[in-house]
CSV table of C-alpha atoms in Angstrom, one decimal:
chain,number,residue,atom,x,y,z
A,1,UNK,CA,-57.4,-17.8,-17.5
A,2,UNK,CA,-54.3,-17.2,-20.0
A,3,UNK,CA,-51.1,-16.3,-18.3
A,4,UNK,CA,-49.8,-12.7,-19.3
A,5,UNK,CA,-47.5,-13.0,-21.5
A,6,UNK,CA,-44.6,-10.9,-20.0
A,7,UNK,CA,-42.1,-8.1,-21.3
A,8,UNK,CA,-42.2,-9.9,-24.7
A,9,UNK,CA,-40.0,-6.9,-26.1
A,10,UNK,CA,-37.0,-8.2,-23.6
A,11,UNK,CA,-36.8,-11.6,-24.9
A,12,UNK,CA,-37.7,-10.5,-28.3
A,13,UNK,CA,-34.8,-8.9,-28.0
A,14,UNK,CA,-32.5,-11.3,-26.5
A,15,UNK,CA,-33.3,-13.6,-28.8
A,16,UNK,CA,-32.7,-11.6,-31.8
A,17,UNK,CA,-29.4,-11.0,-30.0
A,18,UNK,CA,-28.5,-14.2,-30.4
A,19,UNK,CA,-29.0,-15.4,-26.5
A,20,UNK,CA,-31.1,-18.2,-27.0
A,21,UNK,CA,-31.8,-18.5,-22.9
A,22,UNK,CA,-31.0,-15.9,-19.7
A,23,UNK,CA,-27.9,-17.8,-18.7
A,24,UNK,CA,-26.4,-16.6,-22.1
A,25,UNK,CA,-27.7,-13.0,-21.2
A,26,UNK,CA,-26.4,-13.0,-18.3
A,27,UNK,CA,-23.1,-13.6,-19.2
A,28,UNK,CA,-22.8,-11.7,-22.3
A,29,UNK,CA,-24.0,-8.8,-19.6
A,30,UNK,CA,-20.6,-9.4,-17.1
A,31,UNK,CA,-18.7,-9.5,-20.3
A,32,UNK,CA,-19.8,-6.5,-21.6
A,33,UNK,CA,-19.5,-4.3,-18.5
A,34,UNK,CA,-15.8,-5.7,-18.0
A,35,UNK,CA,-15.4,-4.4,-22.0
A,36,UNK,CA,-16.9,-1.0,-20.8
A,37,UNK,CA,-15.0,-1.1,-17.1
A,38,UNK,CA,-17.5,-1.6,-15.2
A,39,UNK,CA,-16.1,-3.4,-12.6
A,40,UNK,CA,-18.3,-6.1,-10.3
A,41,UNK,CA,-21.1,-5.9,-12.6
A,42,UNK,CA,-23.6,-8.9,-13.0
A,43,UNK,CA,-26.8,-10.2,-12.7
A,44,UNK,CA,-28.5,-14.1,-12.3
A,45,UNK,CA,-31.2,-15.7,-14.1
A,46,UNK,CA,-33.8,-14.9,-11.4
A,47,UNK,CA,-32.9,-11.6,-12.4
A,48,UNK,CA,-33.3,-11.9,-16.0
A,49,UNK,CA,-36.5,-13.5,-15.4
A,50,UNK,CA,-38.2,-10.9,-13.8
A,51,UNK,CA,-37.0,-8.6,-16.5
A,52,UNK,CA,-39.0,-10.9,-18.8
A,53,UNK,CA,-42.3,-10.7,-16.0
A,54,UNK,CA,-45.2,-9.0,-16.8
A,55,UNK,CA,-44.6,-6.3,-14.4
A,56,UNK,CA,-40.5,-6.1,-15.0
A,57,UNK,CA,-38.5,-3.8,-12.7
A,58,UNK,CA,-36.5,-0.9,-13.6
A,59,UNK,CA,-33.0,-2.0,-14.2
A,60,UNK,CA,-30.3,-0.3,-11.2
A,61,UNK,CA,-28.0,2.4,-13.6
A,62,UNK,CA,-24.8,0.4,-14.4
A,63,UNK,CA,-26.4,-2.5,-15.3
A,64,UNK,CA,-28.7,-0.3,-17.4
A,65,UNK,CA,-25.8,0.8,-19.2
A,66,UNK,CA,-24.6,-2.6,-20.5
A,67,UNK,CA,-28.2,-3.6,-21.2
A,68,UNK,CA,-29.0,-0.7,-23.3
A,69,UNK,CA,-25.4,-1.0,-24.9
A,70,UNK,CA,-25.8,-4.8,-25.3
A,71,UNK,CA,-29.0,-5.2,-27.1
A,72,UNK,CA,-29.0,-1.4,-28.7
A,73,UNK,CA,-32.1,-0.2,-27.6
A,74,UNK,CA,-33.2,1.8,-24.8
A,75,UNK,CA,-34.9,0.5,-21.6
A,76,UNK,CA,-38.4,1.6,-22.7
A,77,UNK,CA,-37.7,-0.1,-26.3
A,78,UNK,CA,-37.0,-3.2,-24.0
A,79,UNK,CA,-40.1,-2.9,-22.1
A,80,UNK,CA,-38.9,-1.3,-19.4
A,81,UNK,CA,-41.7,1.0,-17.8
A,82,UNK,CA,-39.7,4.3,-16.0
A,83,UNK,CA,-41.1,4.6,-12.3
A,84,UNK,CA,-41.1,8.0,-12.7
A,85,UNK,CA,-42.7,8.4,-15.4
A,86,UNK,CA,-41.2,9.1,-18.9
A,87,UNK,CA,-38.4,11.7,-19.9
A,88,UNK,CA,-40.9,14.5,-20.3
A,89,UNK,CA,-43.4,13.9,-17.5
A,90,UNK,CA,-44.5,16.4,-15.1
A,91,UNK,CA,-42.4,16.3,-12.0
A,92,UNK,CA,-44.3,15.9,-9.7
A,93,UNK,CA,-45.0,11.9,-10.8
A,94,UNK,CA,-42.8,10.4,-8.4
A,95,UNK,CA,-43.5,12.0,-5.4
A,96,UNK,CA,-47.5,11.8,-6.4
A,97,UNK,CA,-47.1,8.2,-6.3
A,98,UNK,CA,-45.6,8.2,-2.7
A,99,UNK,CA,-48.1,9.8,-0.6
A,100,UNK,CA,-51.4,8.6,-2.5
A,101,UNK,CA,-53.9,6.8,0.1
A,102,UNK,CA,-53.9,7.4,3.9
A,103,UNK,CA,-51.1,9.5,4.1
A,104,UNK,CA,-48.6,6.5,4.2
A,105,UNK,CA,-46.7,5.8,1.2
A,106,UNK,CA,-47.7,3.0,-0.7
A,107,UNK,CA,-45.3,2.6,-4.1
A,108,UNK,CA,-41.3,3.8,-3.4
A,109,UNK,CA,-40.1,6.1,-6.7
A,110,UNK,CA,-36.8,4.8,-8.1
A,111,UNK,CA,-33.7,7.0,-9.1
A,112,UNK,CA,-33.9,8.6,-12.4
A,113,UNK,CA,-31.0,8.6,-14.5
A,114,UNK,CA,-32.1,11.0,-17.0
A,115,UNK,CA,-32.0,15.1,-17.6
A,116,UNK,CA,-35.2,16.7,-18.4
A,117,UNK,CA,-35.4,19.8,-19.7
A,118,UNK,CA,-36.2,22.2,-16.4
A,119,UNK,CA,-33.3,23.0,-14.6
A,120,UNK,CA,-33.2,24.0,-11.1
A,121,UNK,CA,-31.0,26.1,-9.4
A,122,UNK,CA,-28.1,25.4,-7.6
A,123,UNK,CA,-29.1,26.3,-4.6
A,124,UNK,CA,-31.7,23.2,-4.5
A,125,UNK,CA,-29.0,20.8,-3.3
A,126,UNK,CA,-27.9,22.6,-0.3
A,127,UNK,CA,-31.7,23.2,0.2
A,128,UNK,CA,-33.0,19.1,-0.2
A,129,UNK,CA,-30.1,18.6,1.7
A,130,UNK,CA,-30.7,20.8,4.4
A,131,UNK,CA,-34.3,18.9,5.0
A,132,UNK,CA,-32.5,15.7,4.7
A,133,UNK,CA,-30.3,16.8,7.8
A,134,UNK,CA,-33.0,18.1,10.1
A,135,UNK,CA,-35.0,14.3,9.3
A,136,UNK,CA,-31.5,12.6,10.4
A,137,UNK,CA,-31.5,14.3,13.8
A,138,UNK,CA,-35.5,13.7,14.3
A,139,UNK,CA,-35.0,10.1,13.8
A,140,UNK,CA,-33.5,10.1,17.3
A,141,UNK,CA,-36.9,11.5,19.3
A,142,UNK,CA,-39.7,11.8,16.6
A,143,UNK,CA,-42.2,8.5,16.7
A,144,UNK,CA,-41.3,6.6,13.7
A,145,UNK,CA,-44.6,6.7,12.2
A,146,UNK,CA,-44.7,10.2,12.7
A,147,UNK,CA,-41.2,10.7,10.5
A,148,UNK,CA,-42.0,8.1,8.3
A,149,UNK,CA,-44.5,9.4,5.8
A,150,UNK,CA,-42.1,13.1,5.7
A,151,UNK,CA,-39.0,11.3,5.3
A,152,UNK,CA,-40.3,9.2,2.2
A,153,UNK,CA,-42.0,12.1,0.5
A,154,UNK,CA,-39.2,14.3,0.5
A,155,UNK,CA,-37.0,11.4,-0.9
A,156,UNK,CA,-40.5,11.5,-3.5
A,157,UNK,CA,-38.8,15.0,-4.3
A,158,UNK,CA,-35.7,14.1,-4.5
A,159,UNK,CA,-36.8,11.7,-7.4
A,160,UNK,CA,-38.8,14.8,-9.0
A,161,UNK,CA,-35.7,17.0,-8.7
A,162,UNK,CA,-32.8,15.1,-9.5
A,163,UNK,CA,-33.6,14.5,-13.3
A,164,UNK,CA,-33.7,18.4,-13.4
A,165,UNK,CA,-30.3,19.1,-11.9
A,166,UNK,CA,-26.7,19.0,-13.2
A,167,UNK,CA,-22.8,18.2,-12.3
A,168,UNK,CA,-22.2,19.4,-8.6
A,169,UNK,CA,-26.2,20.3,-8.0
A,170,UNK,CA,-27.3,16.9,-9.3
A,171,UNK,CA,-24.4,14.7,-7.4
A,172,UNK,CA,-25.6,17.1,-3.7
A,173,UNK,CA,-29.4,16.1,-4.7
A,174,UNK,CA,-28.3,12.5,-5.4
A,175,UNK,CA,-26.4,11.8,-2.2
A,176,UNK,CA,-28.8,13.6,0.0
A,177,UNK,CA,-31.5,11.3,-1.6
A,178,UNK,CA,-29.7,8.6,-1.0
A,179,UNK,CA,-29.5,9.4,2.7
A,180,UNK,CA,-33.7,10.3,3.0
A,181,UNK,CA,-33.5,6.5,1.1
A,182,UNK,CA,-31.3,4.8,3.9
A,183,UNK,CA,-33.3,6.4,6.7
A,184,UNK,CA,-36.6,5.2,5.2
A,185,UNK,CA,-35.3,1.6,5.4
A,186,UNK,CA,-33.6,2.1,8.9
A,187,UNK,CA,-37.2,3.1,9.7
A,188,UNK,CA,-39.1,0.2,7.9
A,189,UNK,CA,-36.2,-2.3,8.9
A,190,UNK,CA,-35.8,-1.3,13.0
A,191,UNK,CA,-38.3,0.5,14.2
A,192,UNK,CA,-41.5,-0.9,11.8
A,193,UNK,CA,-40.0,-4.8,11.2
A,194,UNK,CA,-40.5,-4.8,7.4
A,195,UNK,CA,-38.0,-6.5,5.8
A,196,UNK,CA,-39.5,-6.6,2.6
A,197,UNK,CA,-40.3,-3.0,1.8
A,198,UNK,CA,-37.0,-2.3,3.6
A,199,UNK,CA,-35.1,-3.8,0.7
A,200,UNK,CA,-36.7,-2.2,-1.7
A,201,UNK,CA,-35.8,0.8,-0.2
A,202,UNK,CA,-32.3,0.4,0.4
A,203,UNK,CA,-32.1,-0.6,-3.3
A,204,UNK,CA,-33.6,2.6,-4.4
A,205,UNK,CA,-30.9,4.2,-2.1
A,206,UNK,CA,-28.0,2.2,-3.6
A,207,UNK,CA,-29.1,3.6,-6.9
A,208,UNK,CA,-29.0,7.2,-5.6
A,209,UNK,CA,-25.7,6.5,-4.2
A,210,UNK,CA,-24.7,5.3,-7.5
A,211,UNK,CA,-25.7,8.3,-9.6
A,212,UNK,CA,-23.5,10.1,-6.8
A,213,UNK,CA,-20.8,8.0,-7.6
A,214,UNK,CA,-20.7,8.2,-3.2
A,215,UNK,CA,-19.0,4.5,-2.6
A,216,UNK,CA,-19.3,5.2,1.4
A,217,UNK,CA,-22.6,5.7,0.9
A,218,UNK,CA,-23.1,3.0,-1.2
A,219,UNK,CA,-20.9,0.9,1.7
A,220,UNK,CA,-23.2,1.8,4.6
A,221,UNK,CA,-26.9,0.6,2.1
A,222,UNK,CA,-25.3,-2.6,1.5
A,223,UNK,CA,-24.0,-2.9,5.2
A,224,UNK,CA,-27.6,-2.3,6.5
A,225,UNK,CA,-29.1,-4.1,3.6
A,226,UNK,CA,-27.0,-7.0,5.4
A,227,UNK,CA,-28.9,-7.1,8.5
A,228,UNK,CA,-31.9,-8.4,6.5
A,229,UNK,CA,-30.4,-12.0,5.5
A,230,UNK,CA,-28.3,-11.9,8.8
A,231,UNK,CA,-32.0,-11.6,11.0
A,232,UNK,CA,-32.9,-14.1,9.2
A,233,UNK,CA,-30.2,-16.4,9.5
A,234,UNK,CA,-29.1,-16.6,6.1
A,235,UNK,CA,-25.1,-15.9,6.8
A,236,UNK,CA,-24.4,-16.8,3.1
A,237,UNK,CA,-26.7,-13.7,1.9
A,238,UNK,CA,-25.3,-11.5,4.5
A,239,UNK,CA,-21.8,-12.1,3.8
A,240,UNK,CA,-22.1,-11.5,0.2
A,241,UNK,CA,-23.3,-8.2,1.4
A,242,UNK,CA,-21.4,-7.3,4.1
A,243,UNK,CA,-18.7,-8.5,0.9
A,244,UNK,CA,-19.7,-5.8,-1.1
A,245,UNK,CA,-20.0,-3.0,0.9
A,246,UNK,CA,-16.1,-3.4,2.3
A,247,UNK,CA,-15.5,-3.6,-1.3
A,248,UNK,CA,-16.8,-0.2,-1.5
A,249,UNK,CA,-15.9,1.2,1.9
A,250,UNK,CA,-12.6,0.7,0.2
A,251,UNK,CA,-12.9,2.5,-2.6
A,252,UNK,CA,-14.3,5.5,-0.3
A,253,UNK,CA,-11.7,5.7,2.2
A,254,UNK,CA,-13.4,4.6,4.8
A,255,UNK,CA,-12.4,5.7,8.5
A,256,UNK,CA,-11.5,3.6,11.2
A,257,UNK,CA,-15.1,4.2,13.0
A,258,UNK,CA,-16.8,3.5,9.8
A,259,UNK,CA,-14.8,0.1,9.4
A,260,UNK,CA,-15.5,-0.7,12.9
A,261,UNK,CA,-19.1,-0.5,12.5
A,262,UNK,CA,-18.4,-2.8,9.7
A,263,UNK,CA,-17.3,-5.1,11.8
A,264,UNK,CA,-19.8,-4.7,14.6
A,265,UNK,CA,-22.7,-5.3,11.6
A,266,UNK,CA,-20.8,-9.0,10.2
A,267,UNK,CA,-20.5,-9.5,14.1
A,268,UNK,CA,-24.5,-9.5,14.9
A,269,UNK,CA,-24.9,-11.3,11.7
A,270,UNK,CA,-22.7,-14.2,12.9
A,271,UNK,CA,-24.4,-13.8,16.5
A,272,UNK,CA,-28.1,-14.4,15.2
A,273,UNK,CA,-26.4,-17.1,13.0
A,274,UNK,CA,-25.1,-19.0,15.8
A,275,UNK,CA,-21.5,-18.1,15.5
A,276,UNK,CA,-21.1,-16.1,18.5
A,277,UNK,CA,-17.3,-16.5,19.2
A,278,UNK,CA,-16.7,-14.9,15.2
A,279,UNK,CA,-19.0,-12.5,16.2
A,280,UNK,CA,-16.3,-11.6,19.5
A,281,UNK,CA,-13.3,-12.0,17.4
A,282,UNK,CA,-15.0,-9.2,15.2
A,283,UNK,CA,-15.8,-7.0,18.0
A,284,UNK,CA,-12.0,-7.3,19.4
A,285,UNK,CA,-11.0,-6.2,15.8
A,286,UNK,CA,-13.4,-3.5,15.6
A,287,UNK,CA,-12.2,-2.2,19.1
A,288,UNK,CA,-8.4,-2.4,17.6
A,289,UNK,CA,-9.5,-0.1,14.5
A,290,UNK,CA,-11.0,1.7,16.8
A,291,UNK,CA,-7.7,2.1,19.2
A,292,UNK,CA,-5.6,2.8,15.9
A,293,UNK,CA,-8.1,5.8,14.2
A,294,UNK,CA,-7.1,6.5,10.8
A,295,UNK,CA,-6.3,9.4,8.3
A,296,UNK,CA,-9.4,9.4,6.7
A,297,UNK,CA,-12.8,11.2,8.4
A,298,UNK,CA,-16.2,9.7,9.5
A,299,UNK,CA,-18.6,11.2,7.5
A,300,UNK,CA,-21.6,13.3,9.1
A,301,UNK,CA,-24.1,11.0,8.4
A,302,UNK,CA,-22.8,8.2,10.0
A,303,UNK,CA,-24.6,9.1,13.5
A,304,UNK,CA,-25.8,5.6,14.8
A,305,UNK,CA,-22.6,4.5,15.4
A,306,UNK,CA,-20.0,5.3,18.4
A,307,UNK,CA,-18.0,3.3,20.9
A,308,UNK,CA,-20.5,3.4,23.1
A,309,UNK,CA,-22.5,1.5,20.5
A,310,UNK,CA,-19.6,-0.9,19.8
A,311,UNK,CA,-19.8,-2.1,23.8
A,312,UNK,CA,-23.7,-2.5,22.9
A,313,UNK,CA,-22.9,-4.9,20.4
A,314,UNK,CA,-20.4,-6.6,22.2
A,315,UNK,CA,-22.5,-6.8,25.3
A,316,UNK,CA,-25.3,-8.4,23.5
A,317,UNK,CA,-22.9,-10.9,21.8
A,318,UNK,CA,-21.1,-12.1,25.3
A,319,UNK,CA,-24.9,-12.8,26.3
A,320,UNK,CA,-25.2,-14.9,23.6
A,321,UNK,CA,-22.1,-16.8,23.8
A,322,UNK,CA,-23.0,-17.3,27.7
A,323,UNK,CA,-20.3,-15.3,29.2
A,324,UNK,CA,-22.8,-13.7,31.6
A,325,UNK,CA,-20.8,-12.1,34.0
A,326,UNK,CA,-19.0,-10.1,31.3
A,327,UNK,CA,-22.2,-9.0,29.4
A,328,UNK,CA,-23.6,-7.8,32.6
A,329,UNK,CA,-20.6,-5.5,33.0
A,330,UNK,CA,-20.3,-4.5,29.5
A,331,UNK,CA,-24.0,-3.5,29.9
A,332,UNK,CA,-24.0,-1.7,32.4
A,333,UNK,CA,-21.7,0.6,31.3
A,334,UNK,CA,-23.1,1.3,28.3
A,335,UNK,CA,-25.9,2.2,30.4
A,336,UNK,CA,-24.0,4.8,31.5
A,337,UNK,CA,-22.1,6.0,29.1
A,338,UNK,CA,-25.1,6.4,26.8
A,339,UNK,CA,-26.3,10.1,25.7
A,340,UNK,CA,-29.7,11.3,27.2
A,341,UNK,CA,-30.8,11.4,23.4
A,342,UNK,CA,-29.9,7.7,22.9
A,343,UNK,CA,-33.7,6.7,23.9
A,344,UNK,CA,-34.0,3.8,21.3
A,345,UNK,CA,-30.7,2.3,22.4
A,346,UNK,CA,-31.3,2.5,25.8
A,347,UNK,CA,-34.4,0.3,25.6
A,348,UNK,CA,-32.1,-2.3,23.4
A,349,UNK,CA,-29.6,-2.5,26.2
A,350,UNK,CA,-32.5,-2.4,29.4
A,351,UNK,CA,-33.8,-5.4,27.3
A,352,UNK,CA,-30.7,-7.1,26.9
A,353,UNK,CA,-29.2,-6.0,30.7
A,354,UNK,CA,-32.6,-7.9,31.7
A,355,UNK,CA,-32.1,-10.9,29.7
A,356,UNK,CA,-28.4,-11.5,31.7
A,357,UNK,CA,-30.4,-11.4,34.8
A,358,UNK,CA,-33.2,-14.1,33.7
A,359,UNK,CA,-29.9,-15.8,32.3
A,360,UNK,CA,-28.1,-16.4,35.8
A,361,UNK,CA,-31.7,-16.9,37.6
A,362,UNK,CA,-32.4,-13.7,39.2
A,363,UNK,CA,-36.1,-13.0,37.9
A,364,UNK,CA,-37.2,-9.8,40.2
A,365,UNK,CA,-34.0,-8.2,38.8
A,366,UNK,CA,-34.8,-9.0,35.3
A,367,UNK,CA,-38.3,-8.3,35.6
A,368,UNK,CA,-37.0,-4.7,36.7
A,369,UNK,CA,-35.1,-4.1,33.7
A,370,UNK,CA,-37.8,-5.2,31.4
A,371,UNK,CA,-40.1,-2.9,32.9
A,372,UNK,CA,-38.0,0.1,32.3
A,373,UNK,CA,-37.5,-0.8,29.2
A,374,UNK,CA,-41.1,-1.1,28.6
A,375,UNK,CA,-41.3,2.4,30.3
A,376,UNK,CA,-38.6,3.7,27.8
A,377,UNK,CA,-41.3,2.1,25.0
A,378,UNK,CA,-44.2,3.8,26.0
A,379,UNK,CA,-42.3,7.5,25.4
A,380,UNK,CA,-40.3,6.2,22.0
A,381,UNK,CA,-41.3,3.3,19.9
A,382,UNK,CA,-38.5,0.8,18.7
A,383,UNK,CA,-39.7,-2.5,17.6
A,384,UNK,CA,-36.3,-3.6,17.7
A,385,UNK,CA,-36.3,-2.8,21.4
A,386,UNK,CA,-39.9,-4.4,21.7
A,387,UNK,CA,-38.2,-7.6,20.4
A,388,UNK,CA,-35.8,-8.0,23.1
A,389,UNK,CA,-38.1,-7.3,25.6
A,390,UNK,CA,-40.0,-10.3,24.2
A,391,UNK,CA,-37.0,-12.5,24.1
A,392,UNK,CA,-36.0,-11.3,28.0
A,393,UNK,CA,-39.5,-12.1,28.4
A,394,UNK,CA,-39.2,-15.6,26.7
A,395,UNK,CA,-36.1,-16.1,29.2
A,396,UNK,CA,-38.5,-16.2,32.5
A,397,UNK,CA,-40.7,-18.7,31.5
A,398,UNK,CA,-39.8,-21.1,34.3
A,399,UNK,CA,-40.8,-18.4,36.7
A,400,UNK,CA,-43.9,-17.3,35.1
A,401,UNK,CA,-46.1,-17.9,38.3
A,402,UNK,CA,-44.2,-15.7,40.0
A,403,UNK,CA,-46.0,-11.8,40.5
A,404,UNK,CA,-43.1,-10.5,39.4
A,405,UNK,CA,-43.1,-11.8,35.9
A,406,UNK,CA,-47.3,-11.5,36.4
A,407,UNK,CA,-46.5,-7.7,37.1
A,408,UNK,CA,-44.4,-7.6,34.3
A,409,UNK,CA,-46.5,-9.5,31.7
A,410,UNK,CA,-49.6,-6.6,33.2
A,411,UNK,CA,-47.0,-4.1,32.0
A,412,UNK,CA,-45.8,-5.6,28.4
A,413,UNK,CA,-49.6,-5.9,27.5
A,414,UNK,CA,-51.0,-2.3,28.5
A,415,UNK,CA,-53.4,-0.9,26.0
A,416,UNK,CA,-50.2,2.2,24.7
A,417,UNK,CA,-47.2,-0.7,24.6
A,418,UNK,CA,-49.7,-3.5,22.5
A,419,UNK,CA,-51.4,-0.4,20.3
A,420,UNK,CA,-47.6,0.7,19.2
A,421,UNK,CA,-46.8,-3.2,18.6
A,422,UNK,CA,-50.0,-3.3,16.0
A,423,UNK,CA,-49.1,-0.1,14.6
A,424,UNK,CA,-45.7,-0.9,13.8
């Protein structure tokens, strides 16, 4: 079979440019975008060459600016193919494209960055936001795969409304989308472990944010974009990230919560990377923004995050770093402290409270934990809480004759707990 021959209109293009190969593109792009002030913009040769793919994707907005500017044609002349469709499509293409199938979605839409000619009134942005609110708030008790599907197809109409909005209508639209975007990854990244279609997702939200020109937005996607390297050990990736989205938190005025869950994100990153002593040293700072406050305010969004949470992180982090006694009190006062509505969290911290008792070698106690935890499960799925259940699990082996640990295994593979992991 012949191999396709990719988007020959790209390189065609380049070429004729005068950038005989995608290194040179490359940087003629960061040049140009410093010439037009557009500050932090580039983009690597793996980049370039899936641009040239057969299937290229749809460049994010500022670096379709420079592109378009740099090689003078748009990005449909360059072989660009619009996921939503072209300038005068119906609207509903975006959002058809989301729920096709089982009911599940199966292809994101991406941002559009161009008007159409219907224009909504502006009313719809305080409307698609108000939807965008009531999903926030369901995240906390609504079964993931329950939210999942509504979530994504009302960012589907965000994609269809956006290109029919203008000034202070289209920036409300485009920040609310960005939001229904950052939840669907949350979703796909915590509670449905998949990393993959999660960064896709929080790219598509990062281009939202971007056409709202909302940096704290844009800080909090690249901060949870971070915990995708960072479970996955690569500290490098996730620093570059975590980079970026200070860069931005910057630029946004960012409170002294927000900056403390900044830190509390770099912190697990360094944890799962081995580096749990940075990871405490990051905590201790977070708790001193925290102390100090700041001038600036926490925006509503920003709901998964608290200093109850903080002592969550911190309590998980002196696990790892073996100072049992204090994670066990750190712990167990979260445990306390948590609200009623906290359910997936409290699973997380049953998990890890049982983990500090297989840790010191009391078994009974930790298959206790575990099993509440599991009980917590059964009512709200969380397959990040599944996972530490598994790894307090993995922590009792040398006592896995024991009937406790036989109890508990009985209880971790029940027909409702292993259905929920399969459906995850």
């Amino acid at each position: 079979m012949s191999r396709p021959a990719g988007n020959i209109r790209l390189k065609a293009a380049r070429l004729a440019a005068g950038y005989r190969s995608q290194q040179a593109l490359c940087d003629a792009i960061t040049r140009q975008a410093d010439a037009m002030g557009l500050r932090g913009v580039a983009v690597s040769v793996r980049q370039v060459r899936r641009w040239e793919s057969p299937a290229p994707p749809w460049p994010q907005p500022e670096v379709a600016q420079v592109l378009t500017r740099l090689l003078g044609q748009t990005l449909e002349g360059l072989g660009f193919t619009p996921p939503w469709g072209t300038a005068t499509a119906q609207p509903g293409r975006a959002q058809q494209r989301l729920t096709a199938g089982s009911g599940f979605p199966t292809e994101l839409a991406a941002v559009p960055v161009e008007n159409v000619a219907v224009e909504q009134p502006a009313s719809v942005g305080l409307d698609f936001d108000a939807v965008t609110q009531a999903h926030r708030h369901l995240y906390w008790s609504v079964a993931p795969a329950t939210l999942y599907p509504a979530v994504l197809a009302h960012a589907g109409l965000g994609c269809a409304l956006l290109p029919q909005t203008r000034q202070g209508c289209r920036r409300g639209v485009a920040v609310a989308l960005a939001e229904s975007f950052l939840l669907a990854g949350r979703i796909e990244f915590f509670d449905m472990r998949q990393p993959e279609r999660a960064q896709d997702t929080f790219l598509r939200a990062l281009q939202a944010a971007g056409e709202a020109d909302d940096a704290l937005m844009g800080s909090a996607i690249l901060a949870h974009a971070a915990f995708i390297p960072g479970w996955s050990r690569r500290r490098e990736d996730a620093v570059e990230r975590l980079t970026a989205a200070r860069t931005y938190a910057r630029r946004g005025r960012a409170s002294g919560l927000f900056l403390a869950w900044l830190d509390a994100v770099e912190a697990e990153c360094e944890t799962l990377c081995g580096a749990p002593r940075t990871a405490l040293h990051l905590i201790g700072h977070a708790e001193d923004m925290l102390r100090a406050g700041g001038d600036h305010p926490t925006p509503v969004w920003l709901d998964w995050f608290s200093e109850t949470r903080l002592a969550a992180f911190k309590g998980n982090t002196q696990l790892k770093a073996g100072h049992l006694p204090q994670a066990r009190q750190t712990l167990q006062q979260v445990l306390e402290d948590l609200p009623p509505e906290s359910a997936k969290q409290r699973t997380v911290i049953l998990a890890d409270i049982a983990a500090v008792e297989a840790a010191v070698g009391r078994p009974e106690e930790a298959c206790r934990y575990a099993a509440l935890a599991l009980d917590q499960l059964s009512l709200t799925w969380y397959a990040t809480g599944m996972d530490r259940v598994r790894e307090a699990r993995r922590a009792l082996a040398a006592w896995r004759h024991e009937r406790c640990v036989r109890e508990l295994d009985d209880h971790l593979y029940q027909w409702g707990t292993t259905v929920s992991a399969l459906q995850r």
